[in-house]
mmCIF file of C-alpha atoms in Angstrom:
data_model
loop_
_atom_site.group_PDB
_atom_site.id
_atom_site.type_symbol
_atom_site.label_atom_id
_atom_site.label_comp_id
_atom_site.label_asym_id
_atom_site.label_seq_id
_atom_site.Cartn_x
_atom_site.Cartn_y
_atom_site.Cartn_z
ATOM 1 C CA MET L 37 3.574 48.243 -78.352
ATOM 2 C CA THR L 38 2.069 48.782 -81.688
ATOM 3 C CA ARG L 39 1.957 46.439 -83.861
ATOM 4 C CA LYS L 40 4.974 47.373 -86.118
ATOM 5 C CA LYS L 41 7.298 47.613 -83.441
ATOM 6 C CA ILE L 42 6.249 43.957 -82.834
ATOM 7 C CA LEU L 43 6.336 42.923 -86.260
ATOM 8 C CA ILE L 44 10.149 44.717 -86.417
ATOM 9 C CA THR L 45 11.158 42.784 -83.100
ATOM 10 C CA ILE L 46 10.046 39.754 -84.334
ATOM 11 C CA ILE L 47 12.010 40.254 -87.765
ATOM 12 C CA ILE L 48 15.358 41.152 -85.660
ATOM 13 C CA ILE L 49 14.409 37.842 -83.824
ATOM 14 C CA ILE L 50 14.096 35.663 -86.812
ATOM 15 C CA SER L 51 17.237 36.979 -88.477
ATOM 16 C CA ASN L 52 19.210 36.240 -85.253
ATOM 17 C CA LEU L 53 18.138 33.520 -85.104
ATOM 18 C CA SER L 54 18.954 32.552 -88.668
ATOM 19 C CA PHE L 55 22.406 33.897 -88.558
ATOM 20 C CA VAL L 56 23.339 31.828 -85.818
ATOM 21 C CA LEU L 57 21.787 28.438 -87.596
ATOM 22 C CA ALA L 58 24.099 29.583 -90.952
ATOM 23 C CA LEU L 59 27.154 30.180 -88.165
ATOM 24 C CA TYR L 60 26.142 26.687 -87.452
ATOM 25 C CA ASN L 61 26.220 24.499 -90.469
ATOM 26 C CA VAL L 62 29.851 26.579 -91.782
ATOM 27 C CA PHE L 63 31.636 25.833 -89.191
ATOM 28 C CA TYR L 64 29.773 22.884 -86.676
ATOM 29 C CA TYR L 65 27.101 20.823 -88.610
ATOM 30 C CA LYS L 66 28.536 19.715 -92.338
ATOM 31 C CA LYS L 67 31.758 18.089 -90.836
ATOM 32 C CA GLN L 68 30.275 16.281 -88.028
ATOM 33 C CA SER L 69 27.611 15.216 -90.263
ATOM 34 C CA PHE L 70 30.039 13.773 -93.071
ATOM 35 C CA ASP L 71 30.150 10.286 -93.378
ATOM 36 C CA ILE L 72 33.298 9.032 -93.426
ATOM 37 C CA THR L 73 32.424 5.585 -93.627
ATOM 38 C CA GLU L 74 31.249 5.113 -96.968
ATOM 39 C CA LYS L 75 33.212 3.594 -99.855
ATOM 40 C CA THR L 76 33.249 3.196 -103.120
ATOM 41 C CA LYS L 77 31.620 -0.103 -104.752
ATOM 42 C CA LEU L 78 33.144 -0.552 -108.041
ATOM 43 C CA ASN L 79 33.142 -4.137 -109.436
ATOM 44 C CA PRO L 80 35.640 -4.673 -112.274
ATOM 45 C CA LYS L 81 33.706 -7.772 -113.788
ATOM 46 C CA THR L 82 30.936 -5.287 -115.025
ATOM 47 C CA ILE L 83 32.668 -2.802 -116.174
ATOM 48 C CA SER L 84 33.644 -2.402 -119.671
ATOM 49 C CA LYS L 85 35.478 0.561 -120.390
ATOM 50 C CA ILE L 86 37.220 3.366 -118.527
ATOM 51 C CA SER L 87 38.729 6.097 -120.379
ATOM 52 C CA ASN L 88 39.355 9.880 -119.739
ATOM 53 C CA GLY L 89 37.695 13.203 -120.240
ATOM 54 C CA ASP L 90 38.212 16.840 -119.867
ATOM 55 C CA GLY L 91 40.741 18.129 -117.293
ATOM 56 C CA SER L 92 45.239 18.695 -116.700
ATOM 57 C CA TRP L 93 47.043 17.258 -114.451
ATOM 58 C CA ASN L 94 50.318 17.605 -113.130
ATOM 59 C CA TRP L 95 52.407 15.095 -112.552
ATOM 60 C CA ASN L 96 56.627 14.723 -111.411
ATOM 61 C CA GLY L 97 56.593 18.734 -112.824
ATOM 62 C CA LYS L 98 55.050 17.943 -116.059
ATOM 63 C CA GLU L 99 51.176 19.263 -117.069
ATOM 64 C CA TYR L 100 49.214 17.101 -118.644
ATOM 65 C CA ASP L 101 46.154 18.529 -120.897
ATOM 66 C CA PHE L 102 44.064 16.323 -121.414
ATOM 67 C CA TYR L 103 41.585 18.853 -123.546
ATOM 68 C CA LYS L 104 43.664 18.647 -126.326
ATOM 69 C CA GLU L 105 46.530 16.545 -125.979
ATOM 70 C CA TYR L 106 46.048 12.830 -124.259
ATOM 71 C CA TYR L 107 44.211 10.658 -123.739
ATOM 72 C CA PHE L 108 43.728 7.592 -122.253
ATOM 73 C CA SER L 109 41.462 4.189 -122.092
ATOM 74 C CA LEU L 110 42.658 1.301 -119.754
ATOM 75 C CA THR L 111 43.221 -2.019 -120.220
ATOM 76 C CA GLN L 112 41.099 -4.873 -118.321
ATOM 77 C CA ASN L 113 44.208 -4.776 -116.013
ATOM 78 C CA GLU L 114 44.028 -1.583 -115.334
ATOM 79 C CA ILE L 115 40.525 -1.676 -114.905
ATOM 80 C CA ILE L 116 41.243 -4.198 -112.184
ATOM 81 C CA ASP L 117 43.327 -1.892 -110.341
ATOM 82 C CA PHE L 118 41.856 1.177 -110.632
ATOM 83 C CA CYS L 119 38.656 -0.148 -108.804
ATOM 84 C CA LYS L 120 40.895 -1.672 -106.051
ATOM 85 C CA ILE L 121 42.284 1.778 -105.376
ATOM 86 C CA ALA L 122 39.346 3.567 -105.565
ATOM 87 C CA ASN L 123 37.155 0.532 -103.631
ATOM 88 C CA SER L 124 40.212 0.874 -100.881
ATOM 89 C CA SER L 125 40.332 4.466 -100.516
ATOM 90 C CA ASN L 126 38.458 5.970 -97.413
ATOM 91 C CA ALA L 127 36.317 9.293 -97.576
ATOM 92 C CA LYS L 128 37.810 12.621 -96.117
ATOM 93 C CA TYR L 129 35.906 15.781 -95.660
ATOM 94 C CA ILE L 130 37.778 18.642 -97.159
ATOM 95 C CA GLU L 131 36.188 21.738 -97.340
ATOM 96 C CA ASN L 132 35.071 22.916 -100.288
ATOM 97 C CA ILE L 133 37.429 23.956 -102.691
ATOM 98 C CA ARG L 134 38.238 25.005 -105.813
ATOM 99 C CA PRO L 135 41.522 23.241 -107.308
ATOM 100 C CA GLU L 136 43.739 24.137 -110.399
ATOM 101 C CA GLN L 137 43.779 20.487 -111.276
ATOM 102 C CA TRP L 138 41.182 17.919 -111.573
ATOM 103 C CA LEU L 139 40.466 15.230 -114.432
ATOM 104 C CA ASP L 140 37.440 14.023 -115.682
ATOM 105 C CA ILE L 141 37.748 9.339 -116.244
ATOM 106 C CA TYR L 142 34.235 8.188 -117.372
ATOM 107 C CA ILE L 143 33.626 4.287 -116.376
ATOM 108 C CA LEU L 144 31.297 2.356 -118.731
ATOM 109 C CA GLU L 145 29.891 -0.449 -117.174
ATOM 110 C CA GLU L 146 27.813 -3.639 -119.571
ATOM 111 C CA ASN L 147 24.335 -2.692 -118.185
ATOM 112 C CA GLY L 148 24.524 0.624 -120.194
ATOM 113 C CA ASN L 149 24.931 2.825 -116.733
ATOM 114 C CA LYS L 150 27.501 5.664 -117.054
ATOM 115 C CA THR L 151 29.465 6.784 -113.687
ATOM 116 C CA THR L 152 31.726 9.961 -113.641
ATOM 117 C CA PHE L 153 35.221 10.162 -111.399
ATOM 118 C CA THR L 154 36.264 13.616 -110.768
ATOM 119 C CA LEU L 155 40.064 13.398 -110.225
ATOM 120 C CA LYS L 156 40.891 16.849 -107.953
ATOM 121 C CA GLN L 157 44.248 18.004 -106.428
ATOM 122 C CA SER L 158 43.896 20.093 -103.337
ATOM 123 C CA ASN L 159 46.289 23.434 -102.750
ATOM 124 C CA ASP L 160 48.221 20.710 -99.695
ATOM 125 C CA ASP L 161 49.074 17.665 -103.061
ATOM 126 C CA GLU L 162 46.190 16.265 -101.972
ATOM 127 C CA ILE L 163 44.769 14.017 -104.897
ATOM 128 C CA TYR L 164 40.565 12.807 -103.877
ATOM 129 C CA PHE L 165 38.173 11.900 -106.147
ATOM 130 C CA GLU L 166 34.168 12.969 -106.172
ATOM 131 C CA ILE L 167 31.901 10.394 -107.826
ATOM 132 C CA ASP L 168 28.807 11.631 -110.243
ATOM 133 C CA ASN L 169 26.493 8.273 -111.002
ATOM 134 C CA LYS L 170 23.399 10.674 -112.631
ATOM 135 C CA ILE L 171 24.785 10.399 -116.269
#
């Protein structure tokens, strides 16, 4: 065999192996490696403010536009209830979807740390959230 045939054969083998690994990742590995034991750990005693950011939400047939019309800031009792709900929720693997309805919730702690919760609603009316601590 010439060098050109050997090189083409090696490229074909590598591309086939890459394709098989990509299929494995898409259909099996992502879901099986997801940690369903992950929990949030919000301490309501250290949180000074919870307020909304941008987004829109449908609730009971009415659409709330948090870009322009609506705003909320939780009281201390509401912060305690919010933390109980967030801390008791279970992690669940949801395939990568782009929901039409979402809402950012900003959490400011007394020590200056900021956290963003993004509430999302799937097409099956499941409500879930993503947490981002890197603000």
